[in-house]
Coordinates of C-alpha atoms in Angstrom, one line a residue:
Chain A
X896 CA -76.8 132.4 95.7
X897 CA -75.8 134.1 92.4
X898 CA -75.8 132.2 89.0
X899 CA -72.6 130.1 88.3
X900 CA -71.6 129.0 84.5
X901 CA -69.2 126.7 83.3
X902 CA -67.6 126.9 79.6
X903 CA -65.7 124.1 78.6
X904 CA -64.2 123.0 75.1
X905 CA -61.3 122.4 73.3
X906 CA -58.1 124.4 72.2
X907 CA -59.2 127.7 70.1
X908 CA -63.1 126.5 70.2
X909 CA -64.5 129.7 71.2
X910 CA -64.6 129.2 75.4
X911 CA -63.2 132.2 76.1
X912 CA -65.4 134.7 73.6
X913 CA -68.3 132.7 75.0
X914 CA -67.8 133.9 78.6
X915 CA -66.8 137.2 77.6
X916 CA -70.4 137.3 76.4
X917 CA -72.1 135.7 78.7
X918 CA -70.4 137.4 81.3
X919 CA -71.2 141.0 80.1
X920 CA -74.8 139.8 80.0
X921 CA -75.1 139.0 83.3
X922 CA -73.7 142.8 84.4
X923 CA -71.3 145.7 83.3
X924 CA -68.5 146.3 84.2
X925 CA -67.3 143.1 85.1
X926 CA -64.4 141.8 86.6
X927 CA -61.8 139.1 84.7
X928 CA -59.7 136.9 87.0
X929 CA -56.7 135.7 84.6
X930 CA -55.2 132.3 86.2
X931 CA -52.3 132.6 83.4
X932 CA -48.5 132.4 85.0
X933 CA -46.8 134.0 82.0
X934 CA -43.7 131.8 81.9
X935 CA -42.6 132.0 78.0
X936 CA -43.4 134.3 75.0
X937 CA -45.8 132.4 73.3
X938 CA -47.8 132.3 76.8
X939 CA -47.3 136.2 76.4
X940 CA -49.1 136.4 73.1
X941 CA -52.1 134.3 74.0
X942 CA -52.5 136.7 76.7
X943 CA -52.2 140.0 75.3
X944 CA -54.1 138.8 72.5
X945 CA -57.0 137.8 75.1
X946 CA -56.7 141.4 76.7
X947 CA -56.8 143.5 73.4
X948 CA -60.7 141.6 72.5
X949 CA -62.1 142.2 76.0
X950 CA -61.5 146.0 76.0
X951 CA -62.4 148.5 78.5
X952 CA -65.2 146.8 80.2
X953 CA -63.2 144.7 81.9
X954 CA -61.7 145.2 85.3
X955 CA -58.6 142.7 85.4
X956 CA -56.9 140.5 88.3
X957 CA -54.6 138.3 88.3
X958 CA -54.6 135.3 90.8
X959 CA -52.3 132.4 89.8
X960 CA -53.1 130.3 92.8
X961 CA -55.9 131.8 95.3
X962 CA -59.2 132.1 93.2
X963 CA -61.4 131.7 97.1
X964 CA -59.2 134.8 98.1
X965 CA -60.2 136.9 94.4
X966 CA -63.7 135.8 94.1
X967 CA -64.2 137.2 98.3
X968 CA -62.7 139.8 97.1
X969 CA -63.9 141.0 93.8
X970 CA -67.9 139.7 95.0
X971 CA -70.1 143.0 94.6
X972 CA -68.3 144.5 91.7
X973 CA -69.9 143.0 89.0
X974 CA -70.0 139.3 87.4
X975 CA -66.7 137.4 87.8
X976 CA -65.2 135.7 84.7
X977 CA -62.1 133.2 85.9
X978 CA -59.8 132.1 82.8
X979 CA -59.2 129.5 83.3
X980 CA -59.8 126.8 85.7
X981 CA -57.1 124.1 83.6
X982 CA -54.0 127.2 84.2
X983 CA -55.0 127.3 87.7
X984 CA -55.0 123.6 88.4
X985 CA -51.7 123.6 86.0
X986 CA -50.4 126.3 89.0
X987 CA -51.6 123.9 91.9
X988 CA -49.6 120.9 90.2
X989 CA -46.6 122.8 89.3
X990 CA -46.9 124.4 93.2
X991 CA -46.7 120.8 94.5
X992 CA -50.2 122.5 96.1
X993 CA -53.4 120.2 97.2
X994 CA -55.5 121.0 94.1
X995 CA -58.5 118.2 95.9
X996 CA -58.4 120.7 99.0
X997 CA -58.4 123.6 96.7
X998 CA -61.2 122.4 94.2
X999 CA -63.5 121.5 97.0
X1000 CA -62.6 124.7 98.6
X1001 CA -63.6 126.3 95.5
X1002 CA -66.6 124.8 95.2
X1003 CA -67.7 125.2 99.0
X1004 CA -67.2 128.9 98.3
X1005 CA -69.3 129.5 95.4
X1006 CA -72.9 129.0 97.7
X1007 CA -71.3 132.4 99.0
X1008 CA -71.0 134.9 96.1
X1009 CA -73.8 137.9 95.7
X1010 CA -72.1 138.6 92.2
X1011 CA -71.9 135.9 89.6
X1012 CA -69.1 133.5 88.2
X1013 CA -68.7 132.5 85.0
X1014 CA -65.8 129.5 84.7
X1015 CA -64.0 128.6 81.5
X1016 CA -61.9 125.3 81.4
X1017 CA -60.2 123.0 78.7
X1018 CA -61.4 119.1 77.7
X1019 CA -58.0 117.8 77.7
X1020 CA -58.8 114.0 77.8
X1021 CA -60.1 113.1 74.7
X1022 CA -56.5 112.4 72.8
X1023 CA -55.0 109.3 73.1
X1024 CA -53.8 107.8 76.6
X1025 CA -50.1 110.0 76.7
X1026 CA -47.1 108.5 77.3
X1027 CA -46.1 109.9 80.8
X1028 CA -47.3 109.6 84.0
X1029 CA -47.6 113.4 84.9
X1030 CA -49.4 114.3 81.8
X1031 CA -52.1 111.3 82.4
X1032 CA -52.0 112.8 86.2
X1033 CA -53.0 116.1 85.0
X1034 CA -55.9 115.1 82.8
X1035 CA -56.8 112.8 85.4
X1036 CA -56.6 116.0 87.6
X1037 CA -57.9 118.6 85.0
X1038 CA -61.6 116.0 84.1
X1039 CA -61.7 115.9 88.1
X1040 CA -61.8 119.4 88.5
X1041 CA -64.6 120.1 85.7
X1042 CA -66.6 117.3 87.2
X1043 CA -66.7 119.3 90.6
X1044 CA -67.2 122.8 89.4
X1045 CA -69.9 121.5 86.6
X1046 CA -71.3 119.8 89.5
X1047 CA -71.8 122.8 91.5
X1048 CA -73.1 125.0 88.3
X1049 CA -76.2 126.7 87.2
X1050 CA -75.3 125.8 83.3
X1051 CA -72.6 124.0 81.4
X1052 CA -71.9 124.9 78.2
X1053 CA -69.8 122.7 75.4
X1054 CA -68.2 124.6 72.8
X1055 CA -67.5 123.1 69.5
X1056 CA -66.2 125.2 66.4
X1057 CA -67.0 128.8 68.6
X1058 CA -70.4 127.5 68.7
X1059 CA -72.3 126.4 71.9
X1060 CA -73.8 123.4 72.8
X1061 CA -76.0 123.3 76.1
X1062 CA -75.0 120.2 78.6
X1063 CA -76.8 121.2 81.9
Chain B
X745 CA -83.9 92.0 72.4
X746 CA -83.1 93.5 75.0
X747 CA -81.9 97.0 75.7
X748 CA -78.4 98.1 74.5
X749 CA -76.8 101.2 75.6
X750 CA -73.5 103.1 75.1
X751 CA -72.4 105.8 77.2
X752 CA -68.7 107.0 75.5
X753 CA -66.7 110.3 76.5
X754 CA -63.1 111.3 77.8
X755 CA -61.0 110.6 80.6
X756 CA -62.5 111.2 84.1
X757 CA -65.4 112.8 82.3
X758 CA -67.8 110.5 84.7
X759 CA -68.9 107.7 82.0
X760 CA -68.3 105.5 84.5
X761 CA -70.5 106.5 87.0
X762 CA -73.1 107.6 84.6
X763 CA -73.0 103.5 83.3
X764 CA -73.6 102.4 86.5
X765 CA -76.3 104.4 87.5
X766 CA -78.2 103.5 84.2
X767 CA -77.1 99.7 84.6
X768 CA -78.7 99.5 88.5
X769 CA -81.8 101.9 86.5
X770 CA -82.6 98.6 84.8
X771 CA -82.4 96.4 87.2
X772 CA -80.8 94.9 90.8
X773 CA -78.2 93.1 91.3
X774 CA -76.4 93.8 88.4
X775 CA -73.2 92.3 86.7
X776 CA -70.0 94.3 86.4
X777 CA -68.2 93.0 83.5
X778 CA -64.2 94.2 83.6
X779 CA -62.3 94.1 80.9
X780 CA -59.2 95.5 82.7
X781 CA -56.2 93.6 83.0
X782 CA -54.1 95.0 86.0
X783 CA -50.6 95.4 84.9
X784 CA -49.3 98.2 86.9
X785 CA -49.8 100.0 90.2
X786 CA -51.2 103.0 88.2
X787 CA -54.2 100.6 87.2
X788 CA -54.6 98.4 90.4
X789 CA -55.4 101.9 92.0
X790 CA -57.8 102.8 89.5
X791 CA -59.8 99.8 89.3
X792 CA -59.7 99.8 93.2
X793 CA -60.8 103.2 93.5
X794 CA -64.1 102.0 90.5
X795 CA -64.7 98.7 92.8
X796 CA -65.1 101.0 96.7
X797 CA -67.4 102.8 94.1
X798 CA -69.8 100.2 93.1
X799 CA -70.8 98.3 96.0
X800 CA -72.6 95.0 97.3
X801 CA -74.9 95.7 94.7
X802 CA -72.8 94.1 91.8
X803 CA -71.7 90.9 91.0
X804 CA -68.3 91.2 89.6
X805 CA -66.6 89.1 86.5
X806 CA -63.1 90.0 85.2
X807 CA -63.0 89.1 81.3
X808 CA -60.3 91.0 79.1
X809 CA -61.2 89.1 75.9
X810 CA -64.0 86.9 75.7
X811 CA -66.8 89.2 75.9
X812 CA -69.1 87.1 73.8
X813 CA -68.5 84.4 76.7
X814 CA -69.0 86.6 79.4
X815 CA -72.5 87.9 78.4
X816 CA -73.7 84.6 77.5
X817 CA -72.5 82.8 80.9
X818 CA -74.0 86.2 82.7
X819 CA -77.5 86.3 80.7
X820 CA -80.4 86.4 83.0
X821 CA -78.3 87.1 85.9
X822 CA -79.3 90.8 85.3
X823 CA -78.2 94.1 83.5
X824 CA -74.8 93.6 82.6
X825 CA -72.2 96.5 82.6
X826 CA -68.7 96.2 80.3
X827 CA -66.4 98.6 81.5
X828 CA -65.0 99.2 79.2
X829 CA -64.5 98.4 75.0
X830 CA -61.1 100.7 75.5
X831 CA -59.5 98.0 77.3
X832 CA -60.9 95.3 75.9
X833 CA -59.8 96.4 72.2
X834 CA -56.3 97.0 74.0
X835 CA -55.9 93.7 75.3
X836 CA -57.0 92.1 71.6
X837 CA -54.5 94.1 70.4
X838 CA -51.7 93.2 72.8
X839 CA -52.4 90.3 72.3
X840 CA -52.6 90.2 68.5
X841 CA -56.2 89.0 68.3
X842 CA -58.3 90.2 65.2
X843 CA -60.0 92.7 67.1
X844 CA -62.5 93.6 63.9
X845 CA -63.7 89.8 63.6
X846 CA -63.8 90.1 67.5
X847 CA -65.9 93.6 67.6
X848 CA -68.5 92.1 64.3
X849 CA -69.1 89.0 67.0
X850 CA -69.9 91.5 69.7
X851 CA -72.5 93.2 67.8
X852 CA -74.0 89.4 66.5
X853 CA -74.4 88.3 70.3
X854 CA -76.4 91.6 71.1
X855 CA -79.6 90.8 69.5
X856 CA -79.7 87.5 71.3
X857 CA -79.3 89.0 75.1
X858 CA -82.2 88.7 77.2
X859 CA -81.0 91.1 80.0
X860 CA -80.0 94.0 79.2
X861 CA -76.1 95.7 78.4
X862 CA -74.5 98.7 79.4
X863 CA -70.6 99.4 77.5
X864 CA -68.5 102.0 78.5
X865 CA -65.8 103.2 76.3
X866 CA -64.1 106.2 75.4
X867 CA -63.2 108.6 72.8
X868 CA -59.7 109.0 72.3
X869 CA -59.5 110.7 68.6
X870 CA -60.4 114.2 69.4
X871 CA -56.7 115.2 70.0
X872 CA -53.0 116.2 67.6
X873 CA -52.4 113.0 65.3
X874 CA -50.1 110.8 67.5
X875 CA -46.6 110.5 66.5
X876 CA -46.2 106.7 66.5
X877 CA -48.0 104.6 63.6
X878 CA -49.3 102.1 67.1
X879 CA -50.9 104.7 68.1
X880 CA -52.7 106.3 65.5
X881 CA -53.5 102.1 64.4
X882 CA -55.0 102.4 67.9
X883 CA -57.1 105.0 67.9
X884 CA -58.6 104.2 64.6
X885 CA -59.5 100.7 65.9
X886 CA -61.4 102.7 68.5
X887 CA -62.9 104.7 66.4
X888 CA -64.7 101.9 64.4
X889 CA -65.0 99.8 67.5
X890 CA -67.3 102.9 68.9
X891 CA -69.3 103.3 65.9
X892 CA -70.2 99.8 65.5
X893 CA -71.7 99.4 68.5
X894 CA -72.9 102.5 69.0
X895 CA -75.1 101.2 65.9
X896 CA -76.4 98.4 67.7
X897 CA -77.2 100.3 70.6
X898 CA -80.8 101.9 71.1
X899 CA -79.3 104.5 73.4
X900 CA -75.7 106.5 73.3
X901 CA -74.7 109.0 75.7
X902 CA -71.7 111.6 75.2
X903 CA -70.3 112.7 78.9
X904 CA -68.8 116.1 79.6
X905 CA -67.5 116.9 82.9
X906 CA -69.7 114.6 84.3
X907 CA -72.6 115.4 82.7
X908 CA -75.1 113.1 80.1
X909 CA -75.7 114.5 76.6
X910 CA -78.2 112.1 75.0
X911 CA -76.6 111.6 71.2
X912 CA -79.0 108.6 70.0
Chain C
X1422 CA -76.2 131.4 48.3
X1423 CA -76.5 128.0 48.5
X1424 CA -76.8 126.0 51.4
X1425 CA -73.3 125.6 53.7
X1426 CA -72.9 122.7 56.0
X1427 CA -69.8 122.0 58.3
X1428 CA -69.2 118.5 59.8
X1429 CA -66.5 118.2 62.2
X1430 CA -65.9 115.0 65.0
X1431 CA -63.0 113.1 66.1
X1432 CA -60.8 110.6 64.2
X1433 CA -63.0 107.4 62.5
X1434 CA -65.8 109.3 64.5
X1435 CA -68.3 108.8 60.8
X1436 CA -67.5 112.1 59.7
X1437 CA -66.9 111.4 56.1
X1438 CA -69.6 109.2 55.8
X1439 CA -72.5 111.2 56.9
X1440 CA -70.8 114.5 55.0
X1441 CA -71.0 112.2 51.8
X1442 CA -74.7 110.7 52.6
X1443 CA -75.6 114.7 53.2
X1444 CA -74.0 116.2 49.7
X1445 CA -76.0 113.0 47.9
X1446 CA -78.9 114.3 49.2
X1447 CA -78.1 117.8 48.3
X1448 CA -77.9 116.8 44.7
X1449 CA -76.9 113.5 42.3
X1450 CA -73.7 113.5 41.2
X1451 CA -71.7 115.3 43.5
X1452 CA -68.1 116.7 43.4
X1453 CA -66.1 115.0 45.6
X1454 CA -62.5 117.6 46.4
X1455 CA -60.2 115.6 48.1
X1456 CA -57.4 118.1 49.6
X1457 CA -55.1 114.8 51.0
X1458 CA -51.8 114.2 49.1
X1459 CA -50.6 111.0 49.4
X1460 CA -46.8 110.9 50.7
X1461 CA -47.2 107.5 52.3
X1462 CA -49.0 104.1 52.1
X1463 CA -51.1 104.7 55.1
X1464 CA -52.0 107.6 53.2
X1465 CA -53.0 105.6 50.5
X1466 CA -54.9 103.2 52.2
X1467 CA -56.8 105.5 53.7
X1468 CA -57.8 107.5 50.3
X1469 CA -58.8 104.2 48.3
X1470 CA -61.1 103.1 51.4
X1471 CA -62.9 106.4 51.2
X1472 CA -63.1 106.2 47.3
X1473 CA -64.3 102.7 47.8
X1474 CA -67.3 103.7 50.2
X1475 CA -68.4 106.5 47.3
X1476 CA -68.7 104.8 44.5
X1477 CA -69.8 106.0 41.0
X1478 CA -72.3 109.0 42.0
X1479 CA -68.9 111.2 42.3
X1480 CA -66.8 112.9 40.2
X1481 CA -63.7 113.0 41.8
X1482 CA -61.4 116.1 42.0
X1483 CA -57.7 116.6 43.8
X1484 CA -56.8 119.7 45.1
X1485 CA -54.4 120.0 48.4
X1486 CA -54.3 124.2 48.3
X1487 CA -56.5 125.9 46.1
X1488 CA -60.3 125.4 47.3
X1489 CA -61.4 128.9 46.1
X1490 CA -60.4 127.8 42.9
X1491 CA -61.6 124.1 42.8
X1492 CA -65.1 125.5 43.9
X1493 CA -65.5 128.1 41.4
X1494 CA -64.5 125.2 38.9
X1495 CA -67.1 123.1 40.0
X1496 CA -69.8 125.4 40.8
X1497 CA -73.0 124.6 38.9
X1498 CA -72.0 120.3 38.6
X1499 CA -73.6 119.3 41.6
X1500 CA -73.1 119.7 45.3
X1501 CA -69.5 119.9 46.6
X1502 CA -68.2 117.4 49.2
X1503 CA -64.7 119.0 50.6
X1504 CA -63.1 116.4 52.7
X1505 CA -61.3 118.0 54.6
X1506 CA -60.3 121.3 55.9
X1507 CA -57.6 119.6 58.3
X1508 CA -55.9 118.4 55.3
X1509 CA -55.9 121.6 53.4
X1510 CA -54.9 123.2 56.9
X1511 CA -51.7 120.8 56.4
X1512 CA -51.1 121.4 53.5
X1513 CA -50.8 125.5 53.6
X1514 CA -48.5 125.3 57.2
X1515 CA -46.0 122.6 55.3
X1516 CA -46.1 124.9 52.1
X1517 CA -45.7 127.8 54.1
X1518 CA -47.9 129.7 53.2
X1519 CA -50.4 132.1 54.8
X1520 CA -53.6 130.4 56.2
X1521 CA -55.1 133.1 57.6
X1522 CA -55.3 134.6 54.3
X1523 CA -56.6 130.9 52.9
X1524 CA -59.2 130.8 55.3
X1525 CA -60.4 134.7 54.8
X1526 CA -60.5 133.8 51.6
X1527 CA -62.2 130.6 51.0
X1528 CA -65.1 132.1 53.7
X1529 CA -65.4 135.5 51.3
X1530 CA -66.1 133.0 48.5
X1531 CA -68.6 131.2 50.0
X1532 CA -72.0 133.2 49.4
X1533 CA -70.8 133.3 45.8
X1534 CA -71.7 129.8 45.3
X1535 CA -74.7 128.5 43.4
X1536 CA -73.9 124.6 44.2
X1537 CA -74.2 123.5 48.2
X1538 CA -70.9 122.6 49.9
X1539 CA -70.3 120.6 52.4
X1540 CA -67.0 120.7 55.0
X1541 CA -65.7 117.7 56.6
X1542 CA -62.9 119.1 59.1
X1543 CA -61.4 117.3 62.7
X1544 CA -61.6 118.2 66.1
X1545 CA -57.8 118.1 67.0
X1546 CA -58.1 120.3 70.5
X1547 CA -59.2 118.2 73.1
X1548 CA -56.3 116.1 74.3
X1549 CA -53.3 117.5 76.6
X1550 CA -51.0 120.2 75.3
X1551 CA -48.4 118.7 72.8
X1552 CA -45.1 118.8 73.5
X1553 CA -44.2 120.6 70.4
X1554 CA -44.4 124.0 69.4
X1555 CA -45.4 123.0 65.8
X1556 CA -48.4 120.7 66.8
X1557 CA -49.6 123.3 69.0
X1558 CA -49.5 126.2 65.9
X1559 CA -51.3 123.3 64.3
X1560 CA -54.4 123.1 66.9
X1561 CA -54.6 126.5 67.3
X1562 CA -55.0 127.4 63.2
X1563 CA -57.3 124.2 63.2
X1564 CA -59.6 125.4 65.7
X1565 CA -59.2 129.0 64.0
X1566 CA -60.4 127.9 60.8
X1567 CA -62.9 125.7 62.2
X1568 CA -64.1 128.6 64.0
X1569 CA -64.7 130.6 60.5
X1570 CA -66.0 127.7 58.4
X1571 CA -68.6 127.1 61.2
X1572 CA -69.9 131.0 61.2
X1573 CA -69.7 130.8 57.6
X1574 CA -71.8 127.9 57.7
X1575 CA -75.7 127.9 58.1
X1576 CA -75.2 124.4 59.6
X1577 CA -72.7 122.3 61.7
X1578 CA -72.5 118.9 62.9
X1579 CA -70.4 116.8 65.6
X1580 CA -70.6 113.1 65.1
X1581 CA -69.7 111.0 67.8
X1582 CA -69.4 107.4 67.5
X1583 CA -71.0 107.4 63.7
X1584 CA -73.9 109.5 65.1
X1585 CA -74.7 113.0 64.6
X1586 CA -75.2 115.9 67.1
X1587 CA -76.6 119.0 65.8
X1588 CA -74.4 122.5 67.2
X1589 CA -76.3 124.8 64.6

């Protein structure tokens, strides 16, 4: 079983530079599995944005719904980095798709890989309670999900201000 | 005195779980202390889904305000667990209590405890400044509420996805 | 260069008061820059409760924009207390003006300084998306600047619940 890392945090506190990194030093060249649905400009920005930093290193797929399918697929061509794991549940809700049967699928498959996976995710419930029932859902959802993959990882890392801080 | 410890994070982040473990850690049977008051399907569904959780273990008392009562009626019966100073600072609120006089008591009764006290509570400021002045009043009360007792407790524990990090 | 230290945490999570108990201990007096302007009574209360806490150590200075300037003017009277970053952030977005070229700036002015400073700044990224367009440019420039204060900084500091957790 190959190493699996978790980087949670906030909005714009360094997740996804911190898996860029820690992906590249677990292999080159490595594969990034983008989870984004671009649905609106400003979703278009944050994305091309992403792209221009990682640079030519990077072989890039794009799997709004079917991470089992990209990770058997893209296993043996270098460490995996999925971005992110709160998009893809975000997919699954939106879908009207099982996202319990697809996180413990998820999870069942990661005993699997040969080539590493490197995970980065959002902290999304430590706001005040919000006001409508399908946003407390999804954080609901979204803490669920990070519970089962961090459950099922090597290390878990916390950023705060772009810096790390080591849970597991 | 006996042992006092808080274990605080976000939604679904596993402070729940985490607080019972340590709570049966200290000693069987223990006392599940809930400050919930079940006032919607939304909660009845949650609090059923904590009590399928727990188990024969526990002996379980429903309090939404009088905590002070509560842990002296349930001294010596065991560790205690309050899940959780969220609700309970909620329901003070609702109900126009003076939830600072109300918090100061809480923290006077602790030294006198002979068995020890597990709170759960959570951390709801991280987030965008709520709109509503409620709200923000809300989250500030929770805020002071948290660092109050987290003064009085030997231990406090910080969960992320599921996961302990030890912050006193 | 003197000594740079960033403290960032939730709402009522102690920031202020361990940034404050930090600067003293950097140097007596201290400079205390307070980047809020007051535009409402909530405001207000919330100002005189902090000057209340400081007491007469301090010498109080206002500025809501210009901390390159209010640090030059106070460089060499004592360690500088700036509380806070989110504030200033607030500040530059309703003025309009450009706060990437702020933040560039006050971090290139940073290894000028003789006197210590010390940053309080919030964590506003881990609750669910906002709604609104505006409050989501907000949490992204806050976690931007965060993100350069905290690099610029030799350390930083989460509290949680009054207590502090060391990130660097």
């Amino acid at each position: 079983m190959s190493k699996t890392i978790l980087v949670t945090g906030g909005a714009r506190s360094g997740k996804s530079a911190l898996a860029e990194s820690m992906t590249l030093g677990l292999g080159r060249p490595a594969v990034y599995i983008a989870t984004a649905t671009i649905w609106d400009d400003e979703m278009a920005a944050r994305v091309a944005e992403h792209k221009a930093r990682r640079g030519p290193e990077w072989h890039t797929v794009q799997e709004p719904l079917d991470l089992v399918g990209a990770l058997a697929a893209s296993d043996g061509q270098g460490p995996r980095l999925v971005d992110c794991l709160t998009l893809w549940l975000t997919n699954l809700m939106l879908g009207e798709h099982d996202w319990r049967a697809a996180g413990q699928a998820l999870c069942a498959a990661l005993p699997e890989q040969t080539s590493p996976v490197v995970f980065v995710t959002n902290e999304v419930g430590l706001g005040i309670v919000p006001d409508n029932a399908l946003a407390r859902a999804f954080r609901d959802a979204a803490g669920t999900i990070n519970q089962w993959v961090a459950a099922a990882s090597d290390e878990v890392w916390f950023t705060v201000a772009g810096l790390p801080m080591k849970v597991k």
